[in-house]
Amino acid sequence: MRRLITALVSLSLAGCASQQKPAPTEPTPAPAPSTPAAPADAEAFRATAPQPGKPPELVLPAFQKATLDNGLTVLVSTRRELPLVYAGIVFAAGSAQDPVGKPGLADLTYRMLLEGAGTRDTVALDNALGDLGTSAMQDVSPDGSRLGVRVLTRNLDGALALLSDMALRPTFAPKAFERRKKQQLADLVRRLGSPNALGQLVFLSSTFGSTHPYGHSATGTPDSVQSLTLEDVQGFYKKQVGPAAAALVLTGDISLEDAVALARKHLGGWKAPAALPPAPPAPPASTRQVVYVVPKPGLDQTVMMLGRPAIAAGNPDEFALDLATTVFGGFFGSRLNMNLREDKGYSYGAGAGIDPRLGVGPLTAATSVRADVTGPALGETMKELNGLKSRPITEKELEAAREGLIRAFPGSFETVEGLGSSASVLFMKRQPLDEYSRTVEGLRTATAAEVQRAAEKYLDPSTLQIVLVGDPLLIQEQVSPLNLGKLMPVEPDTEPGKPRATR
Amino acid sequence: MKALAAAALVLFGLPALAQATQEAKPLEPGREALAIPYEKYTLPNGLEVILSVDRKLPIVSVNVWYHVGAYHEQPGRTGFAHLFEHMMFQGSRNVADDVHISMLEQLGATDLNGTTSFDRTNYFETVPTHHLETALWLESDRMGFLLDALTPEKLATQKEVVKNERRQGTEAAPYGLAQEEAWHALFPLPHPYHGSVIGSMKDLDAGTVDDVKDFFRQWYAPSNATLAVVGDFDVAKTKALIEKYFGSLPSHPKPAKPQVAPVKHTKPVVIRFEERVATLPLLSVQWLTPGYFENGDATADVLATVLGTGKASRLYRRLVLEKQLAQSVTVVQQSQGAQSVFSIDVTARPGVSTDALLKEVDAVLEDVRKNGITPEEIQRARTRIDTRMLAGLQSIGGFGGKADVLQSYNHFVGEPSYVAQDLARYESVTPEVVKQFTRDTLRPDARVILHAVPAPRKQAPAESKERH
């Protein structure tokens, strides 16, 4: 209150702001004994960007690891500022382990862990979490699944008791299964109403092939989910979930010692035979033959996705390709975004990135553009891709990407959830604890020649599959003349395998 | 933090401060970490400065709130405050076009953005400590010299970018246009909340360079802004830098806040909307509720949690688990300055009508009106709110981080660290208070009911067999 009033009373200045040169205001308390110079000179310092001071030491998150007798990995990162902990169990099997013909099985299985565990049914379990001030965060990805909570330190023991019930003692009640499955199906109906989800579905099958472990989305399709049974779920759980294929991740207000003690208490008795799944095989390389079109008549915007299988985590090209992709489309100031958004106003944003996984993961460029500029926008995207060869990445672009990526690291590790997520990814991709130092070193030492070579190899436009979601007539009219391949319609409810099989 | 991040308020005679008169009580054991040490002062040109040191990482957040939002727009120019926000990234006298974001990215900035709500606009970036001066330079240049670099071409491009943003978030988004129509109904003209923050296509087309200039001159002065610096920095050096970059910017007296009569609905508004994007029917029931920090705002927040957070919450349990009529339930008290909005959104299972959902929602509300809720439910909600608040303080910047928390409290009550008082509001929520609130405010005859139902051909069947 007092402060508010002070603020309001302190407005003594007249002199309406206008375009005139900013005259220094009279009542400025003069900290420096400056002579009253001409206004223009006094403001001349603004013309050049400040020189940065000495850079601080780069602070990267530190991870510690222990292994229990039953094979369970314990990953810890200590951060004491606030009495908060992220506690999660990460499972090494993900949607890549969905059996052929059963996309969506991993997703449904892990979601069942929240539908009753130990002596609690769905409601009792949720109330128990609520008493601890939390809800469970759940996430199923190709290389694994995470189940976790963020709690006040004082609630950690209780949270681990619940997490261990969910991981070790899911009830898999038939009634809950039937309900959950119906919910998953309806959720698919909802998701497939989104142009982005449709694009993603077709993109995965067209780049990896429908039978490849990475060739389907984790949520599956209506057909596949419809066919899943409780026996499937129990079978997946039995085969894939166990201490040797899981890690307990604790980040925040906790030490390794305390973490190990808690792990022993809650998960030390866990016995189950599951082993770490193998890395998915590399998909075959292919050049583009067709352009996939998912028809959405009358849609105001066209979703565009371009991409290919690129590299697995640990590939020697990883850091050079990360830099090349960043220059092309990783930053707001990247070539692609500056062209499509800032120069042409075609889009709210356009970007590109790589996703190195345990196996070979995708490189993706994506945007959503005003429907009536679909052709020009795709043309500009191809022009920027070709430009990587005709206008090689400059030293300035490279250094900007390098510095930007490296210096952003500390800012990405502010929260206990963020640390927990990083630790979980290390486990899923089987990476060493010093992976972040290795990344920084790799980004620092990648040479201009390596970066240019990676750009030309992986961002070669002829190797990128193209998926468009939008008005089919408009796409026909605007995209055909670009000669990027025969336009092939893919109906939204088509199985992911179909487009590939027909070409 | 939802309320903090989403909200903004114009302090007409500070309606909320009846509650604020209680002395800032010390935080209870276990909550000490919620207290944020800070220093606040005002430059002679009216710029408020909030400094808060946090040394956990070698990064620092710079965060500027301008006390202006969509609420302050002129009729026929909806979306202007947000369009203007885009222009603030397009260069100023000493910062070349399109350089602002790229330069920060190349220095390793994170949490870099600007946002507009009804009552305020903010700009923020988190930078490595040695680039603090660059961030201050960039922010001060656009605060002082934006118009020197303004061109009709840049405005034309950003209009297109914003129209794409609108298409993406409204026309081509599930329920986007339907929810917009409900919002219009909640706040009939001439209430300044009537328009969407993103504005209408027509109004976006109409904006001129002169509008940009007028808007800047009227609202974007140091006297109408608050600069927060949070993180790992040297206080004395930073004060000198702030003086250097902001001290000589010209200003004018803080602009007056528009006075607006509150909206009161006396009969229900029912909207039946043919949804073109989403594939499942949506029922949305919305009420006008007390503004942020006003009496009843915290009650609504607790009730929203009890009704819709978690699988055991009352609406989720009944509609999704027991009756299996719904796919999802979202209940939110969207706290904002003039008036807040309490909304219950229920997505139907395929084949379930929104009218059937409304009956169930009404039955659950009627039960609360009659019997209230339990002390256990209130306790759970409070624990969730505590944890959420603490978690929000983990990041120094970004959406809802520490800088935003300081700014938000400062904006609403003039006191950057208001956490204890904020939490105290929740202590006074009892089963009886919730019952009374549901009776008095969540009335059946004072609400907007939206049925957004996909056209039959678009509504996918529940069974996959029927598809080709």
mmCIF file of C-alpha atoms in Angstrom, chain A residues 5-303:
data_model
loop_
_atom_site.group_PDB
_atom_site.id
_atom_site.type_symbol
_atom_site.label_atom_id
_atom_site.label_comp_id
_atom_site.label_asym_id
_atom_site.label_seq_id
_atom_site.Cartn_x
_atom_site.Cartn_y
_atom_site.Cartn_z
ATOM 1 C CA ILE A 5 1.223 5.428 -3.047
ATOM 2 C CA THR A 6 4.887 6.349 -3.227
ATOM 3 C CA ALA A 7 4.921 5.167 -6.788
ATOM 4 C CA LEU A 8 1.897 7.181 -7.709
ATOM 5 C CA VAL A 9 3.119 10.396 -6.129
ATOM 6 C CA SER A 10 6.535 10.288 -7.645
ATOM 7 C CA LEU A 11 5.373 11.294 -11.087
ATOM 8 C CA SER A 12 6.581 14.786 -11.273
ATOM 9 C CA LEU A 13 7.761 14.884 -14.827
ATOM 10 C CA ALA A 14 6.181 16.934 -17.502
ATOM 11 C CA GLY A 15 7.459 16.833 -21.050
ATOM 12 C CA CYS A 16 5.262 14.556 -23.038
ATOM 13 C CA ALA A 17 7.111 11.796 -24.824
ATOM 14 C CA SER A 18 7.179 12.376 -28.495
ATOM 15 C CA GLN A 19 9.476 11.714 -31.359
ATOM 16 C CA GLN A 20 11.761 14.546 -30.418
ATOM 17 C CA LYS A 21 15.209 13.547 -29.310
ATOM 18 C CA PRO A 22 14.964 12.448 -25.716
ATOM 19 C CA ALA A 23 16.241 15.294 -23.650
ATOM 20 C CA PRO A 24 17.668 14.170 -20.338
ATOM 21 C CA THR A 25 15.059 14.924 -17.768
ATOM 22 C CA GLU A 26 15.772 17.617 -15.226
ATOM 23 C CA PRO A 27 15.389 15.969 -11.850
ATOM 24 C CA THR A 28 17.698 13.091 -12.618
ATOM 25 C CA PRO A 29 19.827 12.502 -9.564
ATOM 26 C CA ALA A 30 23.312 12.790 -10.976
ATOM 27 C CA PRO A 31 25.343 9.843 -9.746
ATOM 28 C CA ALA A 32 28.213 10.670 -12.077
ATOM 29 C CA PRO A 33 29.700 14.144 -12.191
ATOM 30 C CA SER A 34 28.690 14.649 -15.763
ATOM 31 C CA THR A 35 28.913 17.979 -17.471
ATOM 32 C CA PRO A 36 25.662 18.982 -19.072
ATOM 33 C CA ALA A 37 26.402 17.775 -22.568
ATOM 34 C CA ALA A 38 24.210 18.246 -25.599
ATOM 35 C CA PRO A 39 21.290 15.816 -25.454
ATOM 36 C CA ALA A 40 22.381 13.886 -28.533
ATOM 37 C CA ASP A 41 25.832 13.225 -27.096
ATOM 38 C CA ALA A 42 24.495 12.227 -23.725
ATOM 39 C CA GLU A 43 22.456 9.523 -25.412
ATOM 40 C CA ALA A 44 25.125 8.455 -27.887
ATOM 41 C CA PHE A 45 26.009 5.401 -25.792
ATOM 42 C CA ARG A 46 22.754 3.801 -26.878
ATOM 43 C CA ALA A 47 23.908 3.451 -30.473
ATOM 44 C CA THR A 48 26.074 0.409 -29.794
ATOM 45 C CA ALA A 49 25.210 -2.788 -28.016
ATOM 46 C CA PRO A 50 26.954 -3.172 -24.655
ATOM 47 C CA GLN A 51 30.057 -5.306 -24.480
ATOM 48 C CA PRO A 52 29.411 -8.332 -22.303
ATOM 49 C CA GLY A 53 31.462 -8.818 -19.177
ATOM 50 C CA LYS A 54 33.353 -11.963 -18.335
ATOM 51 C CA PRO A 55 31.140 -14.998 -18.891
ATOM 52 C CA PRO A 56 30.268 -16.954 -15.764
ATOM 53 C CA GLU A 57 31.335 -20.558 -15.362
ATOM 54 C CA LEU A 58 28.887 -22.730 -17.205
ATOM 55 C CA VAL A 59 26.807 -24.534 -14.589
ATOM 56 C CA LEU A 60 25.497 -27.871 -15.784
ATOM 57 C CA PRO A 61 23.304 -30.196 -13.747
ATOM 58 C CA ALA A 62 25.139 -32.914 -11.855
ATOM 59 C CA PHE A 63 23.653 -36.378 -11.785
ATOM 60 C CA GLN A 64 24.560 -39.200 -9.425
ATOM 61 C CA LYS A 65 23.715 -42.825 -9.805
ATOM 62 C CA ALA A 66 23.396 -45.957 -7.719
ATOM 63 C CA THR A 67 22.123 -49.433 -8.491
ATOM 64 C CA LEU A 68 20.153 -51.604 -6.078
ATOM 65 C CA ASP A 69 20.725 -55.348 -5.770
ATOM 66 C CA ASN A 70 17.595 -56.056 -7.810
ATOM 67 C CA GLY A 71 19.003 -54.049 -10.725
ATOM 68 C CA LEU A 72 16.991 -50.862 -10.186
ATOM 69 C CA THR A 73 18.841 -47.723 -11.212
ATOM 70 C CA VAL A 74 18.610 -44.713 -8.870
ATOM 71 C CA LEU A 75 19.316 -41.308 -10.442
ATOM 72 C CA VAL A 76 19.663 -38.191 -8.302
ATOM 73 C CA SER A 77 20.305 -34.505 -8.888
ATOM 74 C CA THR A 78 20.445 -32.382 -5.771
ATOM 75 C CA ARG A 79 19.050 -28.836 -5.709
ATOM 76 C CA ARG A 80 18.371 -27.393 -2.276
ATOM 77 C CA GLU A 81 16.900 -23.905 -2.768
ATOM 78 C CA LEU A 82 13.309 -24.916 -2.179
ATOM 79 C CA PRO A 83 11.746 -27.780 -0.186
ATOM 80 C CA LEU A 84 10.568 -29.490 -3.360
ATOM 81 C CA VAL A 85 11.329 -32.845 -4.935
ATOM 82 C CA TYR A 86 10.430 -34.432 -8.230
ATOM 83 C CA ALA A 87 10.012 -38.171 -7.745
ATOM 84 C CA GLY A 88 9.528 -40.357 -10.750
ATOM 85 C CA ILE A 89 9.791 -43.890 -11.977
ATOM 86 C CA VAL A 90 11.020 -44.187 -15.529
ATOM 87 C CA PHE A 91 10.386 -47.359 -17.504
ATOM 88 C CA ALA A 92 12.697 -48.344 -20.355
ATOM 89 C CA ALA A 93 9.982 -49.761 -22.592
ATOM 90 C CA GLY A 94 7.908 -47.295 -24.577
ATOM 91 C CA SER A 95 5.723 -47.184 -27.639
ATOM 92 C CA ALA A 96 8.645 -48.624 -29.650
ATOM 93 C CA GLN A 97 7.903 -51.875 -27.802
ATOM 94 C CA ASP A 98 4.277 -51.950 -28.967
ATOM 95 C CA PRO A 99 3.940 -55.321 -30.720
ATOM 96 C CA VAL A 100 3.293 -55.114 -34.463
ATOM 97 C CA GLY A 101 -0.433 -54.598 -34.973
ATOM 98 C CA LYS A 102 -0.910 -53.296 -31.446
ATOM 99 C CA PRO A 103 0.043 -49.609 -31.478
ATOM 100 C CA GLY A 104 -1.194 -47.942 -28.293
ATOM 101 C CA LEU A 105 -0.512 -50.919 -26.003
ATOM 102 C CA ALA A 106 2.318 -49.297 -24.026
ATOM 103 C CA ASP A 107 0.234 -46.163 -23.599
ATOM 104 C CA LEU A 108 -2.818 -48.032 -22.354
ATOM 105 C CA THR A 109 -0.714 -50.208 -20.040
ATOM 106 C CA TYR A 110 1.026 -47.288 -18.329
ATOM 107 C CA ARG A 111 -2.216 -45.360 -18.008
ATOM 108 C CA MET A 112 -3.705 -48.349 -16.199
ATOM 109 C CA LEU A 113 -1.122 -47.866 -13.423
ATOM 110 C CA LEU A 114 -3.167 -44.870 -12.279
ATOM 111 C CA GLU A 115 -6.442 -46.778 -12.321
ATOM 112 C CA GLY A 116 -5.878 -48.628 -9.095
ATOM 113 C CA ALA A 117 -2.810 -49.900 -7.238
ATOM 114 C CA GLY A 118 -2.163 -51.783 -4.010
ATOM 115 C CA THR A 119 -5.372 -51.626 -2.006
ATOM 116 C CA ARG A 120 -6.677 -48.493 -3.697
ATOM 117 C CA ASP A 121 -9.040 -48.068 -6.633
ATOM 118 C CA THR A 122 -8.867 -45.105 -9.027
ATOM 119 C CA VAL A 123 -10.597 -42.652 -6.716
ATOM 120 C CA ALA A 124 -8.783 -43.711 -3.551
ATOM 121 C CA LEU A 125 -5.439 -43.510 -5.327
ATOM 122 C CA ASP A 126 -6.177 -40.040 -6.639
ATOM 123 C CA ASN A 127 -7.319 -38.859 -3.223
ATOM 124 C CA ALA A 128 -4.132 -40.205 -1.681
ATOM 125 C CA LEU A 129 -2.114 -38.189 -4.195
ATOM 126 C CA GLY A 130 -4.334 -35.181 -3.528
ATOM 127 C CA ASP A 131 -3.607 -35.421 0.191
ATOM 128 C CA LEU A 132 0.058 -34.934 -0.739
ATOM 129 C CA GLY A 133 -0.821 -31.871 -2.795
ATOM 130 C CA THR A 134 -0.052 -33.474 -6.119
ATOM 131 C CA SER A 135 -1.314 -35.276 -9.173
ATOM 132 C CA ALA A 136 0.739 -37.781 -11.114
ATOM 133 C CA MET A 137 2.448 -36.616 -14.304
ATOM 134 C CA GLN A 138 2.504 -39.325 -16.914
ATOM 135 C CA ASP A 139 4.121 -39.484 -20.267
ATOM 136 C CA VAL A 140 4.643 -42.273 -22.780
ATOM 137 C CA SER A 141 7.227 -41.777 -25.505
ATOM 138 C CA PRO A 142 8.886 -44.079 -28.050
ATOM 139 C CA ASP A 143 11.873 -44.863 -25.805
ATOM 140 C CA GLY A 144 10.113 -45.192 -22.480
ATOM 141 C CA SER A 145 7.555 -43.915 -20.051
ATOM 142 C CA ARG A 146 7.618 -41.672 -17.004
ATOM 143 C CA LEU A 147 5.333 -41.608 -14.021
ATOM 144 C CA GLY A 148 6.125 -38.900 -11.503
ATOM 145 C CA VAL A 149 5.013 -36.342 -8.972
ATOM 146 C CA ARG A 150 6.270 -33.016 -7.661
ATOM 147 C CA VAL A 151 5.888 -32.790 -3.913
ATOM 148 C CA LEU A 152 6.997 -30.788 -0.919
ATOM 149 C CA THR A 153 9.975 -32.548 0.654
ATOM 150 C CA ARG A 154 7.920 -33.503 3.693
ATOM 151 C CA ASN A 155 5.559 -35.480 1.459
ATOM 152 C CA LEU A 156 8.255 -37.447 -0.377
ATOM 153 C CA ASP A 157 8.043 -40.671 1.624
ATOM 154 C CA GLY A 158 4.285 -40.835 1.173
ATOM 155 C CA ALA A 159 4.628 -40.117 -2.525
ATOM 156 C CA LEU A 160 7.130 -42.948 -2.982
ATOM 157 C CA ALA A 161 4.798 -45.358 -1.219
ATOM 158 C CA LEU A 162 2.129 -44.497 -3.793
ATOM 159 C CA LEU A 163 4.520 -44.575 -6.759
ATOM 160 C CA SER A 164 5.808 -47.980 -5.765
ATOM 161 C CA ASP A 165 2.244 -49.284 -5.465
ATOM 162 C CA MET A 166 1.544 -48.029 -8.976
ATOM 163 C CA ALA A 167 4.696 -49.548 -10.460
ATOM 164 C CA LEU A 168 4.710 -52.846 -8.551
ATOM 165 C CA ARG A 169 1.126 -53.528 -7.615
ATOM 166 C CA PRO A 170 -1.254 -52.231 -10.284
ATOM 167 C CA THR A 171 -4.673 -53.835 -9.860
ATOM 168 C CA PHE A 172 -5.560 -54.027 -13.576
ATOM 169 C CA ALA A 173 -9.216 -54.322 -12.558
ATOM 170 C CA PRO A 174 -11.347 -55.480 -15.534
ATOM 171 C CA LYS A 175 -13.982 -52.811 -14.999
ATOM 172 C CA ALA A 176 -11.389 -50.066 -14.813
ATOM 173 C CA PHE A 177 -9.746 -51.468 -17.936
ATOM 174 C CA GLU A 178 -12.943 -51.347 -19.968
ATOM 175 C CA ARG A 179 -13.565 -47.764 -18.917
ATOM 176 C CA ARG A 180 -9.973 -46.703 -19.533
ATOM 177 C CA LYS A 181 -9.971 -48.270 -22.982
ATOM 178 C CA LYS A 182 -13.174 -46.460 -23.951
ATOM 179 C CA GLN A 183 -11.624 -43.262 -22.720
ATOM 180 C CA GLN A 184 -8.492 -43.856 -24.817
ATOM 181 C CA LEU A 185 -10.660 -44.485 -27.875
ATOM 182 C CA ALA A 186 -12.664 -41.327 -27.404
ATOM 183 C CA ASP A 187 -9.441 -39.455 -26.842
ATOM 184 C CA LEU A 188 -8.208 -40.687 -30.203
ATOM 185 C CA VAL A 189 -11.362 -39.375 -31.830
ATOM 186 C CA ARG A 190 -10.636 -36.049 -30.221
ATOM 187 C CA ARG A 191 -6.946 -36.022 -31.120
ATOM 188 C CA LEU A 192 -7.545 -36.961 -34.711
ATOM 189 C CA GLY A 193 -9.723 -33.888 -35.038
ATOM 190 C CA SER A 194 -6.556 -31.827 -34.757
ATOM 191 C CA PRO A 195 -4.742 -31.153 -38.021
ATOM 192 C CA ASN A 196 -1.409 -31.419 -36.207
ATOM 193 C CA ALA A 197 -2.186 -34.872 -34.788
ATOM 194 C CA LEU A 198 -3.288 -36.090 -38.206
ATOM 195 C CA GLY A 199 -0.110 -34.742 -39.753
ATOM 196 C CA GLN A 200 2.000 -36.408 -37.080
ATOM 197 C CA LEU A 201 0.328 -39.779 -37.642
ATOM 198 C CA VAL A 202 0.975 -39.760 -41.371
ATOM 199 C CA PHE A 203 4.434 -38.243 -40.928
ATOM 200 C CA LEU A 204 5.631 -41.096 -38.707
ATOM 201 C CA SER A 205 4.425 -43.874 -40.974
ATOM 202 C CA SER A 206 5.695 -42.155 -44.097
ATOM 203 C CA THR A 207 9.176 -41.496 -42.727
ATOM 204 C CA PHE A 208 9.788 -44.698 -40.769
ATOM 205 C CA GLY A 209 7.457 -47.193 -42.371
ATOM 206 C CA SER A 210 4.371 -48.513 -40.634
ATOM 207 C CA THR A 211 5.990 -51.599 -39.138
ATOM 208 C CA HIS A 212 9.055 -49.831 -37.748
ATOM 209 C CA PRO A 213 8.993 -49.357 -33.934
ATOM 210 C CA TYR A 214 9.072 -45.564 -34.451
ATOM 211 C CA GLY A 215 6.533 -45.640 -37.297
ATOM 212 C CA HIS A 216 3.390 -45.121 -35.230
ATOM 213 C CA SER A 217 2.223 -42.654 -32.626
ATOM 214 C CA ALA A 218 2.211 -43.730 -28.978
ATOM 215 C CA THR A 219 -1.558 -43.342 -28.725
ATOM 216 C CA GLY A 220 -2.169 -45.875 -31.509
ATOM 217 C CA THR A 221 -5.100 -45.790 -33.913
ATOM 218 C CA PRO A 222 -8.803 -46.423 -33.316
ATOM 219 C CA ASP A 223 -8.496 -49.872 -34.914
ATOM 220 C CA SER A 224 -5.497 -50.936 -32.885
ATOM 221 C CA VAL A 225 -6.772 -49.633 -29.546
ATOM 222 C CA GLN A 226 -10.157 -51.235 -30.177
ATOM 223 C CA SER A 227 -8.441 -54.603 -30.452
ATOM 224 C CA LEU A 228 -6.463 -54.365 -27.196
ATOM 225 C CA THR A 229 -7.435 -56.660 -24.335
ATOM 226 C CA LEU A 230 -6.678 -56.760 -20.635
ATOM 227 C CA GLU A 231 -4.504 -59.817 -21.383
ATOM 228 C CA ASP A 232 -2.463 -57.695 -23.802
ATOM 229 C CA VAL A 233 -1.943 -55.105 -21.094
ATOM 230 C CA GLN A 234 -0.967 -57.665 -18.479
ATOM 231 C CA GLY A 235 1.334 -59.321 -20.987
ATOM 232 C CA PHE A 236 3.083 -56.065 -21.829
ATOM 233 C CA TYR A 237 3.479 -55.239 -18.148
ATOM 234 C CA LYS A 238 4.896 -58.656 -17.341
ATOM 235 C CA LYS A 239 7.319 -58.647 -20.230
ATOM 236 C CA GLN A 240 8.517 -55.031 -20.048
ATOM 237 C CA VAL A 241 8.226 -53.732 -16.483
ATOM 238 C CA GLY A 242 10.747 -54.658 -13.817
ATOM 239 C CA PRO A 243 13.599 -53.246 -11.747
ATOM 240 C CA ALA A 244 16.319 -53.959 -14.315
ATOM 241 C CA ALA A 245 14.326 -51.993 -16.892
ATOM 242 C CA ALA A 246 13.428 -49.064 -14.665
ATOM 243 C CA ALA A 247 14.951 -46.199 -12.706
ATOM 244 C CA LEU A 248 13.879 -44.184 -9.723
ATOM 245 C CA VAL A 249 14.570 -40.514 -10.406
ATOM 246 C CA LEU A 250 14.746 -38.075 -7.487
ATOM 247 C CA THR A 251 15.695 -34.449 -8.101
ATOM 248 C CA GLY A 252 15.652 -31.406 -5.866
ATOM 249 C CA ASP A 253 15.859 -31.319 -2.083
ATOM 250 C CA ILE A 254 17.398 -34.788 -1.638
ATOM 251 C CA SER A 255 20.845 -36.401 -1.359
ATOM 252 C CA LEU A 256 22.019 -39.572 -3.085
ATOM 253 C CA GLU A 257 22.315 -41.274 0.293
ATOM 254 C CA ASP A 258 18.746 -40.493 1.296
ATOM 255 C CA ALA A 259 17.562 -41.416 -2.173
ATOM 256 C CA VAL A 260 19.150 -44.856 -1.989
ATOM 257 C CA ALA A 261 17.651 -45.463 1.452
ATOM 258 C CA LEU A 262 14.212 -44.512 0.166
ATOM 259 C CA ALA A 263 14.678 -46.626 -2.950
ATOM 260 C CA ARG A 264 15.551 -49.665 -0.808
ATOM 261 C CA LYS A 265 12.592 -49.081 1.461
ATOM 262 C CA HIS A 266 10.002 -48.755 -1.288
ATOM 263 C CA LEU A 267 11.450 -50.597 -4.269
ATOM 264 C CA GLY A 268 14.168 -52.852 -2.847
ATOM 265 C CA GLY A 269 11.893 -55.873 -2.750
ATOM 266 C CA TRP A 270 10.796 -55.515 -6.363
ATOM 267 C CA LYS A 271 11.402 -58.718 -8.282
ATOM 268 C CA ALA A 272 10.423 -59.082 -11.940
ATOM 269 C CA PRO A 273 12.322 -60.499 -14.889
ATOM 270 C CA ALA A 274 11.960 -57.671 -17.455
ATOM 271 C CA ALA A 275 15.189 -56.669 -19.202
ATOM 272 C CA LEU A 276 16.174 -53.516 -21.082
ATOM 273 C CA PRO A 277 14.693 -53.644 -24.599
ATOM 274 C CA PRO A 278 17.079 -53.455 -27.570
ATOM 275 C CA ALA A 279 17.456 -50.291 -29.622
ATOM 276 C CA PRO A 280 15.144 -50.196 -32.662
ATOM 277 C CA PRO A 281 16.913 -50.947 -35.958
ATOM 278 C CA ALA A 282 17.832 -48.133 -38.337
ATOM 279 C CA PRO A 283 15.033 -47.548 -40.864
ATOM 280 C CA PRO A 284 15.905 -47.821 -44.554
ATOM 281 C CA ALA A 285 16.899 -44.550 -46.210
ATOM 282 C CA SER A 286 14.589 -43.393 -48.946
ATOM 283 C CA THR A 287 14.119 -40.482 -51.295
ATOM 284 C CA ARG A 288 10.801 -38.767 -51.686
ATOM 285 C CA GLN A 289 8.435 -40.153 -54.305
ATOM 286 C CA VAL A 290 5.140 -38.587 -53.261
ATOM 287 C CA VAL A 291 3.702 -35.744 -51.206
ATOM 288 C CA TYR A 292 1.133 -36.958 -48.680
ATOM 289 C CA VAL A 293 -2.020 -34.890 -48.417
ATOM 290 C CA VAL A 294 -4.483 -35.280 -45.563
ATOM 291 C CA PRO A 295 -7.664 -33.630 -46.848
ATOM 292 C CA LYS A 296 -9.422 -31.147 -44.572
ATOM 293 C CA PRO A 297 -11.684 -29.199 -46.894
ATOM 294 C CA GLY A 298 -12.049 -25.542 -45.969
ATOM 295 C CA LEU A 299 -9.354 -25.519 -43.280
ATOM 296 C CA ASP A 300 -8.069 -21.960 -42.763
ATOM 297 C CA GLN A 301 -4.494 -23.075 -42.361
ATOM 298 C CA THR A 302 -2.347 -25.764 -43.892
ATOM 299 C CA VAL A 303 -0.137 -27.834 -41.609
#
